[in-house]
């Protein structure tokens, strides 16, 4: 299994290093990537905190590389202007779910990265997301292209996971990853997105059974005080207990 592990938002260098101090020793011998968003650009409300931003985010990934030289990392890019700035510090670029059909963003990312993780939008069916591969390989024929399942919309406010999609996606993508946290999201009464970390833990256990190549797991030392996805992020120690 490939593990993509880290907080929803990078938040701060202190949070990142606290997580790595606990996780790094336990991930030895596994194929894993540290993840974190420098800008949560698709928050539901304008008041939602977005994270450290582009330039502080670069400095955080730079600090990770300096202290943990063998740690590979992944982050999402939101615009074509951002892509070239992370090439030295990030090993895999991620296309956010809401941008998974944006041709210019995908092709620009392929210019700078050999590995690209495309998050399948909640409204996109498996046959449609396969089209993103041709966009990547039109620029870089030998690129490694991953897809991350994060659930499919069922009505307006609920996501369901169709495990039957795995085998089809594996016929086309180099890796099929399961985002165990975002797949639990529900719209709450106040209009914000909620989630269920207990269900995320069950999804984490189920991923190998259904044949996923890896898992995308958002973890945090204190999820209830995280700046985003408080309900679906798994506490670091609870995640480590599942290894």
PDB file of C-alpha atoms in Angstrom, residues 54-188:
ATOM      1  CA  UNK A  54       1.976  29.901  -1.381  1.00  0.00           C
ATOM      2  CA  UNK A  55       5.273  31.297  -0.141  1.00  0.00           C
ATOM      3  CA  UNK A  56       5.065  30.091   3.456  1.00  0.00           C
ATOM      4  CA  UNK A  57       3.927  26.741   2.079  1.00  0.00           C
ATOM      5  CA  UNK A  58       7.077  26.537  -0.038  1.00  0.00           C
ATOM      6  CA  UNK A  59       9.190  27.299   3.022  1.00  0.00           C
ATOM      7  CA  UNK A  60       7.449  24.516   4.977  1.00  0.00           C
ATOM      8  CA  UNK A  61       8.101  21.936   2.270  1.00  0.00           C
ATOM      9  CA  UNK A  62      11.675  23.193   2.027  1.00  0.00           C
ATOM     10  CA  UNK A  63      12.102  22.696   5.788  1.00  0.00           C
ATOM     11  CA  UNK A  64      10.717  19.157   5.516  1.00  0.00           C
ATOM     12  CA  UNK A  65      13.293  18.299   2.845  1.00  0.00           C
ATOM     13  CA  UNK A  66      16.108  19.725   4.949  1.00  0.00           C
ATOM     14  CA  UNK A  67      15.237  17.826   8.136  1.00  0.00           C
ATOM     15  CA  UNK A  68      13.828  14.617   6.632  1.00  0.00           C
ATOM     16  CA  UNK A  69      15.850  14.180   3.470  1.00  0.00           C
ATOM     17  CA  UNK A  70      14.232  10.888   2.484  1.00  0.00           C
ATOM     18  CA  UNK A  71      10.616  12.000   2.946  1.00  0.00           C
ATOM     19  CA  UNK A  72       8.647  12.418  -0.267  1.00  0.00           C
ATOM     20  CA  UNK A  73       5.842  14.953  -0.335  1.00  0.00           C
ATOM     21  CA  UNK A  74       2.707  15.883  -2.253  1.00  0.00           C
ATOM     22  CA  UNK A  75       0.585  19.022  -2.429  1.00  0.00           C
ATOM     23  CA  UNK A  76      -2.277  20.309  -4.515  1.00  0.00           C
ATOM     24  CA  UNK A  77      -1.916  23.151  -6.991  1.00  0.00           C
ATOM     25  CA  UNK A  78      -4.784  25.482  -7.767  1.00  0.00           C
ATOM     26  CA  UNK A  79      -3.528  27.515 -10.711  1.00  0.00           C
ATOM     27  CA  UNK A  80      -1.041  27.221 -13.564  1.00  0.00           C
ATOM     28  CA  UNK A  81       1.085  29.968 -11.993  1.00  0.00           C
ATOM     29  CA  UNK A  82       1.721  27.881  -8.866  1.00  0.00           C
ATOM     30  CA  UNK A  83       2.934  24.699 -10.556  1.00  0.00           C
ATOM     31  CA  UNK A  84       6.539  25.652 -11.350  1.00  0.00           C
ATOM     32  CA  UNK A  85       7.241  26.942  -7.845  1.00  0.00           C
ATOM     33  CA  UNK A  86       7.114  23.538  -6.127  1.00  0.00           C
ATOM     34  CA  UNK A  87       9.291  21.410  -8.399  1.00  0.00           C
ATOM     35  CA  UNK A  88      12.312  21.430  -6.078  1.00  0.00           C
ATOM     36  CA  UNK A  89      10.452  20.616  -2.890  1.00  0.00           C
ATOM     37  CA  UNK A  90       7.481  18.399  -3.814  1.00  0.00           C
ATOM     38  CA  UNK A  91       7.650  14.977  -5.464  1.00  0.00           C
ATOM     39  CA  UNK A  92       4.045  14.603  -6.589  1.00  0.00           C
ATOM     40  CA  UNK A  93       1.644  17.324  -7.699  1.00  0.00           C
ATOM     41  CA  UNK A  94      -2.034  16.901  -6.980  1.00  0.00           C
ATOM     42  CA  UNK A  95      -4.953  18.200  -9.028  1.00  0.00           C
ATOM     43  CA  UNK A  96      -7.813  19.103  -6.657  1.00  0.00           C
ATOM     44  CA  UNK A  97     -11.175  17.392  -7.106  1.00  0.00           C
ATOM     45  CA  UNK A  98     -12.910  20.619  -8.098  1.00  0.00           C
ATOM     46  CA  UNK A  99     -10.301  21.170 -10.839  1.00  0.00           C
ATOM     47  CA  UNK A 100      -9.964  17.621 -12.142  1.00  0.00           C
ATOM     48  CA  UNK A 101     -11.117  18.555 -15.660  1.00  0.00           C
ATOM     49  CA  UNK A 102      -9.094  21.766 -15.999  1.00  0.00           C
ATOM     50  CA  UNK A 103      -6.985  21.079 -19.072  1.00  0.00           C
ATOM     51  CA  UNK A 104      -4.521  23.966 -18.700  1.00  0.00           C
ATOM     52  CA  UNK A 105      -3.784  23.110 -15.072  1.00  0.00           C
ATOM     53  CA  UNK A 106      -3.277  19.410 -15.828  1.00  0.00           C
ATOM     54  CA  UNK A 107      -1.023  19.945 -18.832  1.00  0.00           C
ATOM     55  CA  UNK A 108       1.072  22.596 -17.070  1.00  0.00           C
ATOM     56  CA  UNK A 109       1.526  20.256 -14.115  1.00  0.00           C
ATOM     57  CA  UNK A 110       2.756  17.527 -16.453  1.00  0.00           C
ATOM     58  CA  UNK A 111       5.505  19.850 -17.662  1.00  0.00           C
ATOM     59  CA  UNK A 112       7.043  20.002 -14.194  1.00  0.00           C
ATOM     60  CA  UNK A 113       6.164  16.699 -12.517  1.00  0.00           C
ATOM     61  CA  UNK A 114       6.697  13.051 -13.426  1.00  0.00           C
ATOM     62  CA  UNK A 115       4.001  11.904 -10.976  1.00  0.00           C
ATOM     63  CA  UNK A 116       0.567  13.485 -10.823  1.00  0.00           C
ATOM     64  CA  UNK A 117      -2.305  12.572  -8.524  1.00  0.00           C
ATOM     65  CA  UNK A 118      -5.727  13.555  -9.869  1.00  0.00           C
ATOM     66  CA  UNK A 119      -8.525  13.632  -7.328  1.00  0.00           C
ATOM     67  CA  UNK A 120     -11.748  12.469  -8.941  1.00  0.00           C
ATOM     68  CA  UNK A 121     -14.453  15.074  -8.514  1.00  0.00           C
ATOM     69  CA  UNK A 122     -17.504  13.970  -6.593  1.00  0.00           C
ATOM     70  CA  UNK A 123     -19.692  14.522  -9.666  1.00  0.00           C
ATOM     71  CA  UNK A 124     -17.387  12.788 -12.177  1.00  0.00           C
ATOM     72  CA  UNK A 125     -17.980   9.214 -13.261  1.00  0.00           C
ATOM     73  CA  UNK A 126     -15.039   6.798 -13.734  1.00  0.00           C
ATOM     74  CA  UNK A 127     -15.174   6.799 -17.537  1.00  0.00           C
ATOM     75  CA  UNK A 128     -14.992  10.597 -17.636  1.00  0.00           C
ATOM     76  CA  UNK A 129     -12.031  10.934 -15.277  1.00  0.00           C
ATOM     77  CA  UNK A 130     -10.013   8.561 -17.462  1.00  0.00           C
ATOM     78  CA  UNK A 131      -9.916  11.376 -20.023  1.00  0.00           C
ATOM     79  CA  UNK A 132      -7.522  13.263 -17.748  1.00  0.00           C
ATOM     80  CA  UNK A 133      -4.796  10.711 -18.518  1.00  0.00           C
ATOM     81  CA  UNK A 134      -4.657  11.779 -22.153  1.00  0.00           C
ATOM     82  CA  UNK A 135      -4.154  15.376 -21.041  1.00  0.00           C
ATOM     83  CA  UNK A 136      -1.151  14.431 -18.934  1.00  0.00           C
ATOM     84  CA  UNK A 137       0.435  12.162 -21.517  1.00  0.00           C
ATOM     85  CA  UNK A 138      -0.083  14.619 -24.355  1.00  0.00           C
ATOM     86  CA  UNK A 139       2.681  16.563 -22.603  1.00  0.00           C
ATOM     87  CA  UNK A 140       4.644  13.762 -20.940  1.00  0.00           C
ATOM     88  CA  UNK A 141       3.973  10.301 -22.411  1.00  0.00           C
ATOM     89  CA  UNK A 142       5.828   8.439 -19.658  1.00  0.00           C
ATOM     90  CA  UNK A 143       4.280  10.302 -16.727  1.00  0.00           C
ATOM     91  CA  UNK A 144       2.904   8.272 -13.823  1.00  0.00           C
ATOM     92  CA  UNK A 145      -0.747   9.171 -13.308  1.00  0.00           C
ATOM     93  CA  UNK A 146      -2.668   8.359 -10.144  1.00  0.00           C
ATOM     94  CA  UNK A 147      -6.341   8.862  -9.388  1.00  0.00           C
ATOM     95  CA  UNK A 148      -7.799   9.359  -5.921  1.00  0.00           C
ATOM     96  CA  UNK A 149     -11.381   8.339  -5.162  1.00  0.00           C
ATOM     97  CA  UNK A 150     -13.123  10.646  -2.711  1.00  0.00           C
ATOM     98  CA  UNK A 151     -16.693   9.467  -3.004  1.00  0.00           C
ATOM     99  CA  UNK A 152     -19.533  10.310  -5.374  1.00  0.00           C
ATOM    100  CA  UNK A 153     -22.418  12.701  -4.836  1.00  0.00           C
ATOM    101  CA  UNK A 154     -25.663  11.136  -3.719  1.00  0.00           C
ATOM    102  CA  UNK A 155     -28.253  13.888  -3.734  1.00  0.00           C
ATOM    103  CA  UNK A 156     -27.076  17.287  -2.555  1.00  0.00           C
ATOM    104  CA  UNK A 157     -25.425  16.598   0.765  1.00  0.00           C
ATOM    105  CA  UNK A 158     -24.001  13.109   0.951  1.00  0.00           C
ATOM    106  CA  UNK A 159     -21.109  11.169  -0.555  1.00  0.00           C
ATOM    107  CA  UNK A 160     -21.091   7.430  -1.185  1.00  0.00           C
ATOM    108  CA  UNK A 161     -18.173   5.236  -2.238  1.00  0.00           C
ATOM    109  CA  UNK A 162     -18.761   2.860  -5.137  1.00  0.00           C
ATOM    110  CA  UNK A 163     -16.149   0.177  -4.520  1.00  0.00           C
ATOM    111  CA  UNK A 164     -17.029  -1.371  -7.866  1.00  0.00           C
ATOM    112  CA  UNK A 165     -15.096   1.443  -9.568  1.00  0.00           C
ATOM    113  CA  UNK A 166     -11.712   0.242  -8.342  1.00  0.00           C
ATOM    114  CA  UNK A 167     -11.093  -2.498 -10.895  1.00  0.00           C
ATOM    115  CA  UNK A 168     -12.153  -0.281 -13.800  1.00  0.00           C
ATOM    116  CA  UNK A 169      -9.889   2.592 -12.696  1.00  0.00           C
ATOM    117  CA  UNK A 170      -6.957   0.205 -12.202  1.00  0.00           C
ATOM    118  CA  UNK A 171      -7.169  -0.726 -15.874  1.00  0.00           C
ATOM    119  CA  UNK A 172      -6.256   2.847 -16.772  1.00  0.00           C
ATOM    120  CA  UNK A 173      -4.376   4.601 -13.962  1.00  0.00           C
ATOM    121  CA  UNK A 174      -0.976   3.652 -12.573  1.00  0.00           C
ATOM    122  CA  UNK A 175      -2.319   3.821  -9.020  1.00  0.00           C
ATOM    123  CA  UNK A 176      -5.826   4.064  -7.574  1.00  0.00           C
ATOM    124  CA  UNK A 177      -5.893   5.733  -4.155  1.00  0.00           C
ATOM    125  CA  UNK A 178      -8.734   5.902  -1.617  1.00  0.00           C
ATOM    126  CA  UNK A 179      -9.248   9.213   0.219  1.00  0.00           C
ATOM    127  CA  UNK A 180     -10.739   7.780   3.378  1.00  0.00           C
ATOM    128  CA  UNK A 181     -11.542  11.090   5.085  1.00  0.00           C
ATOM    129  CA  UNK A 182     -13.091  13.285   2.404  1.00  0.00           C
ATOM    130  CA  UNK A 183     -15.253  10.352   1.318  1.00  0.00           C
ATOM    131  CA  UNK A 184     -17.140  10.696   4.616  1.00  0.00           C
ATOM    132  CA  UNK A 185     -18.142  14.325   4.091  1.00  0.00           C
ATOM    133  CA  UNK A 186     -21.725  15.432   4.638  1.00  0.00           C
ATOM    134  CA  UNK A 187     -23.321  18.863   4.505  1.00  0.00           C
ATOM    135  CA  UNK A 188     -24.354  19.903   7.999  1.00  0.00           C
TER     136      UNK A 188
END
